[in-house]
Coordinates of C-alpha atoms in Angstrom, one line a residue:
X1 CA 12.7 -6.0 98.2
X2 CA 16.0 -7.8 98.4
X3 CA 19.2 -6.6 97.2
X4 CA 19.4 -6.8 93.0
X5 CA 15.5 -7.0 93.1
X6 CA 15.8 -3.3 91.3
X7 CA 16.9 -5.0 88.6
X8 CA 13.2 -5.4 87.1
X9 CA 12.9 -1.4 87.1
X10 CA 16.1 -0.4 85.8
X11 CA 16.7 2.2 83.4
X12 CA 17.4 0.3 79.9
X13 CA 20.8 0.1 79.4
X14 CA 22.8 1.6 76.3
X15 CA 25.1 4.6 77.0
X16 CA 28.3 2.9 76.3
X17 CA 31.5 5.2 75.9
X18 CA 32.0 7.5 73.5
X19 CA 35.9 6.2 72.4
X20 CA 33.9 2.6 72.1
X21 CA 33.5 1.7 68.1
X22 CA 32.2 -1.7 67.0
X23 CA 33.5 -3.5 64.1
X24 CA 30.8 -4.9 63.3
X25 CA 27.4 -4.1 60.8
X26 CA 24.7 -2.1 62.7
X27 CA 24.4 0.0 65.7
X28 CA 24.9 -2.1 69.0
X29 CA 24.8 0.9 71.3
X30 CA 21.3 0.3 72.9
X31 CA 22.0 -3.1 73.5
X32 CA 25.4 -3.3 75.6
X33 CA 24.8 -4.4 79.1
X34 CA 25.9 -1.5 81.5
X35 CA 25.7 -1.9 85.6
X36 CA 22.9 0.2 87.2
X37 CA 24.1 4.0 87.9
X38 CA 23.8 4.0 91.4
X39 CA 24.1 7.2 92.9
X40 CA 27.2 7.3 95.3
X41 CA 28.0 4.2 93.9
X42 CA 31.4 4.5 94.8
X43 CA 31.0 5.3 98.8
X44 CA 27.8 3.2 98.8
X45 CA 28.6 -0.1 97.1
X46 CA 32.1 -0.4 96.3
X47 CA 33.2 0.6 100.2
X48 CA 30.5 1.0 102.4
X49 CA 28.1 -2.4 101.8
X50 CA 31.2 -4.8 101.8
X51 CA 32.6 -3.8 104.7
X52 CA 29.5 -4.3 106.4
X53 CA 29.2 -7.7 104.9
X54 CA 32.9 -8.1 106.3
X55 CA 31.7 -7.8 109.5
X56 CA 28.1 -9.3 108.9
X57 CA 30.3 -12.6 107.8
X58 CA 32.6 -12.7 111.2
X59 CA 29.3 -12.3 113.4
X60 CA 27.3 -15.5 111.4
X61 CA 30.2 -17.1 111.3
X62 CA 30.2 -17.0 115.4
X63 CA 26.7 -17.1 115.7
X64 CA 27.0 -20.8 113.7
X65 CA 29.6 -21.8 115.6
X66 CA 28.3 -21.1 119.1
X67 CA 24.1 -22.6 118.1
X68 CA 25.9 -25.7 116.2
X69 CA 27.0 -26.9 119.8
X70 CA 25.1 -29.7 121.4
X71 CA 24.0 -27.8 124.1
X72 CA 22.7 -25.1 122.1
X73 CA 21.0 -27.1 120.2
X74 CA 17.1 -26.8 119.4
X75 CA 14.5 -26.2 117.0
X76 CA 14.8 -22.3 117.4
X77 CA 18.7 -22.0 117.1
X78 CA 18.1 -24.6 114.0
X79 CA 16.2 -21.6 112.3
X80 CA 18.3 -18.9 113.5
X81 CA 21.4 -21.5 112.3
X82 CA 20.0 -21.1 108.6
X83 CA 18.9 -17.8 108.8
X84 CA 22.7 -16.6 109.4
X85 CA 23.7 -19.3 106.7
X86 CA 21.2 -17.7 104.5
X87 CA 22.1 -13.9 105.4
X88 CA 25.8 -14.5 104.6
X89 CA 24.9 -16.4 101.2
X90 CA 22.7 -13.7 100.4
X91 CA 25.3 -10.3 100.8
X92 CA 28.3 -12.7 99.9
X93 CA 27.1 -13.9 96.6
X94 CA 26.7 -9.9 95.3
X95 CA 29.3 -8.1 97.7
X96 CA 32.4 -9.0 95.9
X97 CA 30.7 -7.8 92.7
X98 CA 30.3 -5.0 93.8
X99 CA 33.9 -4.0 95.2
X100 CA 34.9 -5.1 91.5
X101 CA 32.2 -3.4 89.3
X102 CA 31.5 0.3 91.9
X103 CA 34.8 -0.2 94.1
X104 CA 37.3 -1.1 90.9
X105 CA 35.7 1.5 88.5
X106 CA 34.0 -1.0 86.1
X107 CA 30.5 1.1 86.5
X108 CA 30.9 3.3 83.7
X109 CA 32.2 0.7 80.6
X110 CA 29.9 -1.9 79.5
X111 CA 30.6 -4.8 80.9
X112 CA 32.9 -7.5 79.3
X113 CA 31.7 -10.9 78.4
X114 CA 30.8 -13.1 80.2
X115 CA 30.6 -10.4 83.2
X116 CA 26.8 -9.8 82.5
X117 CA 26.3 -13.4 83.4
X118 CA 27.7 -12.7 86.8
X119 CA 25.7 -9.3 87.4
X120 CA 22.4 -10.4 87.0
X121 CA 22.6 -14.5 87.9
X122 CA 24.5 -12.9 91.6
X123 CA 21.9 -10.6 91.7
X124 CA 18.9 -13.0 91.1
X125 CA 21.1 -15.3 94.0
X126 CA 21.2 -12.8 96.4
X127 CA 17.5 -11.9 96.2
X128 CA 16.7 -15.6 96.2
X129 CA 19.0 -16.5 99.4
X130 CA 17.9 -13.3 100.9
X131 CA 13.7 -14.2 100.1
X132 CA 14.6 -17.3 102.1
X133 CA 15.8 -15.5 104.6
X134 CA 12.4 -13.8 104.7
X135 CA 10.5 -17.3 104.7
X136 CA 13.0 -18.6 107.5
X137 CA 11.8 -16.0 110.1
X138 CA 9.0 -16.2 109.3
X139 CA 8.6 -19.6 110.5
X140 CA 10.5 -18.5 113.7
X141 CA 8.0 -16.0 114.5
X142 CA 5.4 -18.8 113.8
X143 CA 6.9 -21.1 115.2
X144 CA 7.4 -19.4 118.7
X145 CA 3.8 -18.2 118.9
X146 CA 3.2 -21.7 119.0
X147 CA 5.2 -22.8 121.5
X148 CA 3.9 -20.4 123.5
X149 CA 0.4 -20.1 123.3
X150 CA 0.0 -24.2 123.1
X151 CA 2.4 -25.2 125.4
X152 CA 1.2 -28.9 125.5
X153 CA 0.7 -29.2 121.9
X154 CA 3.7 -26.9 120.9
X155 CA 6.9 -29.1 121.9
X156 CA 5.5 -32.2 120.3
X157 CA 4.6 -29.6 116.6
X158 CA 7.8 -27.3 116.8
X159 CA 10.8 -30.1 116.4
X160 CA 14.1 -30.0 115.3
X161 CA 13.0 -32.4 112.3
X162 CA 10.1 -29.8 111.5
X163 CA 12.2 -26.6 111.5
X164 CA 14.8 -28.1 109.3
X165 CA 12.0 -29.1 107.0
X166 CA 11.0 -25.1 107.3
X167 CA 14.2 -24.7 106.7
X168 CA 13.9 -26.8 102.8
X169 CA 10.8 -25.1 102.2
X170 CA 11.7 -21.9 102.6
X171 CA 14.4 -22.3 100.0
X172 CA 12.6 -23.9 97.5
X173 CA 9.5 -21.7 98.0
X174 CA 12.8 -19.0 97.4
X175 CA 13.8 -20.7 94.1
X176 CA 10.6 -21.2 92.9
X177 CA 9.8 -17.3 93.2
X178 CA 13.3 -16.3 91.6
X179 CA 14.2 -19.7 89.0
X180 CA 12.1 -17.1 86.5
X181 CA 14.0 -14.6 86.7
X182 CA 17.3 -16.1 85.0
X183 CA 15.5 -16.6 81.9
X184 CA 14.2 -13.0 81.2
X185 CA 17.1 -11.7 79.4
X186 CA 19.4 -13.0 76.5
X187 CA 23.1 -12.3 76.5
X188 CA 25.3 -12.0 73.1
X189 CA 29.1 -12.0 72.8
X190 CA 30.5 -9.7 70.5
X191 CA 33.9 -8.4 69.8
X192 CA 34.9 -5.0 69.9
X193 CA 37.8 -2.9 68.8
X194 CA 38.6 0.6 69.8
X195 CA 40.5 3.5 67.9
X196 CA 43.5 1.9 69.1
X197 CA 43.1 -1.3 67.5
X198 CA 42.4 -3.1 71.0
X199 CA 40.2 -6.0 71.0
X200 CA 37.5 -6.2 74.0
X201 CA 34.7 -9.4 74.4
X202 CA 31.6 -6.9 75.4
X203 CA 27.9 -8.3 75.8
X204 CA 24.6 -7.9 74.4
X205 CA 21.9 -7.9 76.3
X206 CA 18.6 -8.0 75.3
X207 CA 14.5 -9.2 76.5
X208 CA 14.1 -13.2 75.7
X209 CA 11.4 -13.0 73.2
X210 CA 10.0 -16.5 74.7
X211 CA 8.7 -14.3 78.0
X212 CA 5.7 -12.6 77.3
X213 CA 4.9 -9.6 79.1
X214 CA 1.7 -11.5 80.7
X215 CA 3.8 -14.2 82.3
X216 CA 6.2 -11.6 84.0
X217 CA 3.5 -9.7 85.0
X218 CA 1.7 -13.0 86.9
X219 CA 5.7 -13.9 88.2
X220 CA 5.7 -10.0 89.6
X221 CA 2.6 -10.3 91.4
X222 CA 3.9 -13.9 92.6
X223 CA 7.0 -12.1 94.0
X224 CA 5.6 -9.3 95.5
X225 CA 3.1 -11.2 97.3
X226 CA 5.1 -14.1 98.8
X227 CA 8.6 -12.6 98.6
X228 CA 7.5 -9.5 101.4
X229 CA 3.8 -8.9 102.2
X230 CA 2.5 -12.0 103.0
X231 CA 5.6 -12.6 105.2
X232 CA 5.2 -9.1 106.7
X233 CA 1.1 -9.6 107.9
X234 CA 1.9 -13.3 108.9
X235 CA 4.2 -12.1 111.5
X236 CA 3.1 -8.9 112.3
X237 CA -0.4 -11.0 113.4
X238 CA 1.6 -13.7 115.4
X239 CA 3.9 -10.8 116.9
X240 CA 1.3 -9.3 118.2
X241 CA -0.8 -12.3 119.9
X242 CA 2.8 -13.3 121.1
X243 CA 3.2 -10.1 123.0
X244 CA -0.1 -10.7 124.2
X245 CA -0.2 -14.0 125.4
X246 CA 3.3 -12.8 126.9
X247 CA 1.8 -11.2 129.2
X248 CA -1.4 -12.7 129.9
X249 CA 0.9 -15.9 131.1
X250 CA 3.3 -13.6 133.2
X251 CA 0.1 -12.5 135.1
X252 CA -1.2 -15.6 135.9
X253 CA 2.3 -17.1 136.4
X254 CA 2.9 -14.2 139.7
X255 CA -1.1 -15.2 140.5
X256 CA -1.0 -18.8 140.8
X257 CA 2.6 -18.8 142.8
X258 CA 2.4 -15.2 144.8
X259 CA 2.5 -17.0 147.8
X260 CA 4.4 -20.2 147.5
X261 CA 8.3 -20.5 146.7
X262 CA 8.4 -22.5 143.5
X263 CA 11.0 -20.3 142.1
X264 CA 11.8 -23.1 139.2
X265 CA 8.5 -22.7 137.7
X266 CA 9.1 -19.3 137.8
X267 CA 13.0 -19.6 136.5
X268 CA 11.6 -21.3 133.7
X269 CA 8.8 -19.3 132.9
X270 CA 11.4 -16.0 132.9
X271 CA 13.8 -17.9 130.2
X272 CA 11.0 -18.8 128.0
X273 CA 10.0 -15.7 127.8
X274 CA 13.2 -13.4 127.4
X275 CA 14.1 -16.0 124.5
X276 CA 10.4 -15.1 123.2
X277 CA 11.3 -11.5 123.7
X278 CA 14.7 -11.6 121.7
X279 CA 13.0 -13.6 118.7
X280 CA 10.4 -10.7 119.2
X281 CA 13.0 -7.7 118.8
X282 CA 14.2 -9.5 115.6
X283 CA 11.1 -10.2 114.1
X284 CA 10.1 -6.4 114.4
X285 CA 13.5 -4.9 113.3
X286 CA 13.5 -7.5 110.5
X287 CA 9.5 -5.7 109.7
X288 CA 10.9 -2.3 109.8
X289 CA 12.9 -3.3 106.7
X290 CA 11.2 -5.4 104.6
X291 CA 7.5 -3.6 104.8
X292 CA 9.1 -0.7 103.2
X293 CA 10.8 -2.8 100.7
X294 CA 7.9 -4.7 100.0
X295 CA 5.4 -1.3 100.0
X296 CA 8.0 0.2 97.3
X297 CA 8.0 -3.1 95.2
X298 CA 4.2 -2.9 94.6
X299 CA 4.2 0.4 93.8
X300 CA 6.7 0.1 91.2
X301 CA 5.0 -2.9 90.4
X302 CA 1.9 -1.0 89.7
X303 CA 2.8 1.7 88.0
X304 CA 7.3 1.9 87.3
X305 CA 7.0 5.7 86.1
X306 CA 5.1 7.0 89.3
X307 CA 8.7 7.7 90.4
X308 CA 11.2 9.2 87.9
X309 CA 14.6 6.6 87.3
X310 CA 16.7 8.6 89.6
X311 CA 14.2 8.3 92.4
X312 CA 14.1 4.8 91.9
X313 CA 17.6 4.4 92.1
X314 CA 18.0 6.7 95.6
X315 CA 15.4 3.9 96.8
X316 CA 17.0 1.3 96.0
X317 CA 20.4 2.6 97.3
X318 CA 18.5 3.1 101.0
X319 CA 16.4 0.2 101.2
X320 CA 19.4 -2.1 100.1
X321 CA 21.5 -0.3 102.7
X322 CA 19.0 -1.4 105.0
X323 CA 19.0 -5.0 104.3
X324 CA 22.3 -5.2 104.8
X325 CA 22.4 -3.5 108.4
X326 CA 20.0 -6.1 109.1
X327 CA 22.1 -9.1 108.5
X328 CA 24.2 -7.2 111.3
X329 CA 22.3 -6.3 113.9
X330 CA 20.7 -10.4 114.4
X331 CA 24.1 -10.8 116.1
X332 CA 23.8 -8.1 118.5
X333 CA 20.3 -8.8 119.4
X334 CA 21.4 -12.3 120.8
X335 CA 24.8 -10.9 122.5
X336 CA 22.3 -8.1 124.5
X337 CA 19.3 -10.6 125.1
X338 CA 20.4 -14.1 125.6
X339 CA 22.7 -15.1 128.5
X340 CA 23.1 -18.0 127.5
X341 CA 24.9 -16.9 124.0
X342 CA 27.0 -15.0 125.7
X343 CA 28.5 -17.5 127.9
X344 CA 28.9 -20.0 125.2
X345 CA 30.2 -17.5 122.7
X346 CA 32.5 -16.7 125.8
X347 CA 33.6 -20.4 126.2
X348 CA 34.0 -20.8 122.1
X349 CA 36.2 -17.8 122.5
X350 CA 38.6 -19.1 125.3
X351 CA 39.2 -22.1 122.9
X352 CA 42.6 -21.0 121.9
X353 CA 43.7 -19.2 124.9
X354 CA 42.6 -22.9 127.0
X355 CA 44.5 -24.5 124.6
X356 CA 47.4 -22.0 125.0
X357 CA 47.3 -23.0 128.8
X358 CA 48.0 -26.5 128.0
X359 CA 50.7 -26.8 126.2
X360 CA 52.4 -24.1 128.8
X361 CA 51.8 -26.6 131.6
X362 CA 53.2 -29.4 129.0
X363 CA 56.1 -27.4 127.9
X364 CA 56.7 -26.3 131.3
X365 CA 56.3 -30.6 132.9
X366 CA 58.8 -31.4 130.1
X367 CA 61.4 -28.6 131.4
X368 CA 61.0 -29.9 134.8
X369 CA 61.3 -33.3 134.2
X370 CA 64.6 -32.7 131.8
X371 CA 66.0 -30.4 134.4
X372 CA 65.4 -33.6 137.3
X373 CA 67.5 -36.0 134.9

């Protein structure tokens, strides 16, 4: 479950204000598009989320910067490159929304046109960036099992060509699964006037007759299966013959060189496999959060009113949370695992205060020379 994917199992919209008159024939109550009452939508969305995507987009924002250097370079950093990429387009695409619609106070009025456009075609975005986010690591986990456990064969498979091509088809495997989606609903403009005589461009929202319930249902089960479980089992499988073969190789690594001094064998062998541990750590946090999503999407998938609409809603509000403390903590994993992405974010860091140093020493040769003449 990615954030907007609770849009499928929303209550139906339709509780529009009561100082809202239309001045038009019929009864357009039931039909006015209304954001989804969130409980402590407020705190929740409209602070708490975009702050933490304020934060999430200065950390990817580094974490480009420092694998986009040459020397950083590789077919892992290539995935975890688009990951970030994909993480920030993801919470940035629905973020701002949300300050304006929970943060601003717009959650209570139906929404004016064409704001419903915006709410549901972000939403769909986000769950799309965020389901190729899903894809991308997958293929990281995959792709380091590889390496590891076919370590003749897995260099010449796992290239930087091959994970950018990962890389295309996780995103159109992502489009593919959401494209769908921004066809099920129909969006009317109407005006409005209020007891004041003020004029206000509302929309109508309302099912596309052309979507049968039948082909929704089979794009549901196409969702739920590609967009989290089938992910999940891939890599909890190749997580746990990575761990394993992990081992079995640091065994017969100490074996074969207990008694001679090739310490660059083993050198190697221990950065291999702390950069196989840190893509392990954020495999299995990245689990913890989307098996939960994806075990709540089925079951609403299977039956929506085995949990009442306000227990849907707490869900979403948690597991939403979640995703986005996820695109935060990637960051952290490689600043506590990887030495290596320490120094260079060190040395990307010092930039400015190098830079700072040189014109000193140029400002301060210039003062000398002037003060020679």
């Amino acid at each position: 479950m990615a954030v907007g994917d609770y849009q499928d199992f929303r209550p139906e919209s339709g509780n529009t204000s009561s100082n809202i008159t239309v001045n038009l024939k019929g009864n357009f109550e039931n039909e006015t598009c209304l954001p989804h009452a969130y409980p402590f939508a407020f705190g929740v969305y409209g602070v708490l989320c975009p702050i933490i995507f304020g934060v999430t987009l200065i950390t990817n924002v580094l974490v480009i910067a420092v694998f986009t250097r040459k020397k950083m370079r590789s077919p892992t950093t290539i995935l975890l490159i688009a990951l970030a990429m994909s993480d920030t387009m993801s919470g940035g695409v629905i973020s701002y929304l949300y300050v304006y619609i929970y943060g601003l106070g717009h959650a209570d009025t139906p929404m004016d046109y064409p704001m419903c456009y915006f709410y549901d075609y972000l939403s769909h975005l986000s769950s799309l960036f965020h389901t190729a986010s899903v894809w991308i690591t997958t293929c990281l986990g995959i792709q380091r099992y590889i390496v590891i456990a076919h370590p003749f064969v897995g260099p010449r498979l796992c290239t930087i060509r091959v994970s950018l091509y990962s890389v295309l088809g996780s995103l159109f495997l992502a489009a593919a699964m959401y494209t769908p989606r921004f066809l099920y609903t129909n969006y009317d403009f109407i005006r409005v006037v209020d007891e004041n005589g003020f004029t206000q461009d509302m929309c109508l929202c309302h099912d596309n007759p052309d979507i049968s319930e039948k082909y929704e249902r089979l794009v549901n089960i196409f969702r739920c299966a590609l967009g989290q479980l089938v992910p999940c089992t891939l890599l909890i499988v190749t997580t746990f013959l990575l761990v394993r073969k992990l081992k079995s190789e640091s065994k017969r690594i100490l074996l074969l060189h207990a008694h001679e001094e090739n310490e660059r064998e083993r050198r190697d062998f221990r950065q291999i496999k702390r950069t196989s541990q840190m893509i392990i750590i954020l495999v299995v946090m990245f689990i913890l959060v989307e098996l939960p999503n994806g075990m709540v999407f089925a079951i609403l998938f299977y039956d929506n009113t085995l949990f009442s609409s306000l227990t849907t809603l707490y869900l979403a509000v948690i597991l939403n949370v979640l995703v986005y403390v996820s695109f935060l903590v990637n960051f952290w994993i490689y600043v506590c695992l990887s030495a290596q992405f320490r120094k260079s974010l060190s040395d990307l860091l010092q930039f400015r205060e190098c830079f700072k140093k040189i014109s000193m020493k140029r400002m301060h040769t210039t003062t000398t020379s002037l003060d020679f003449d």
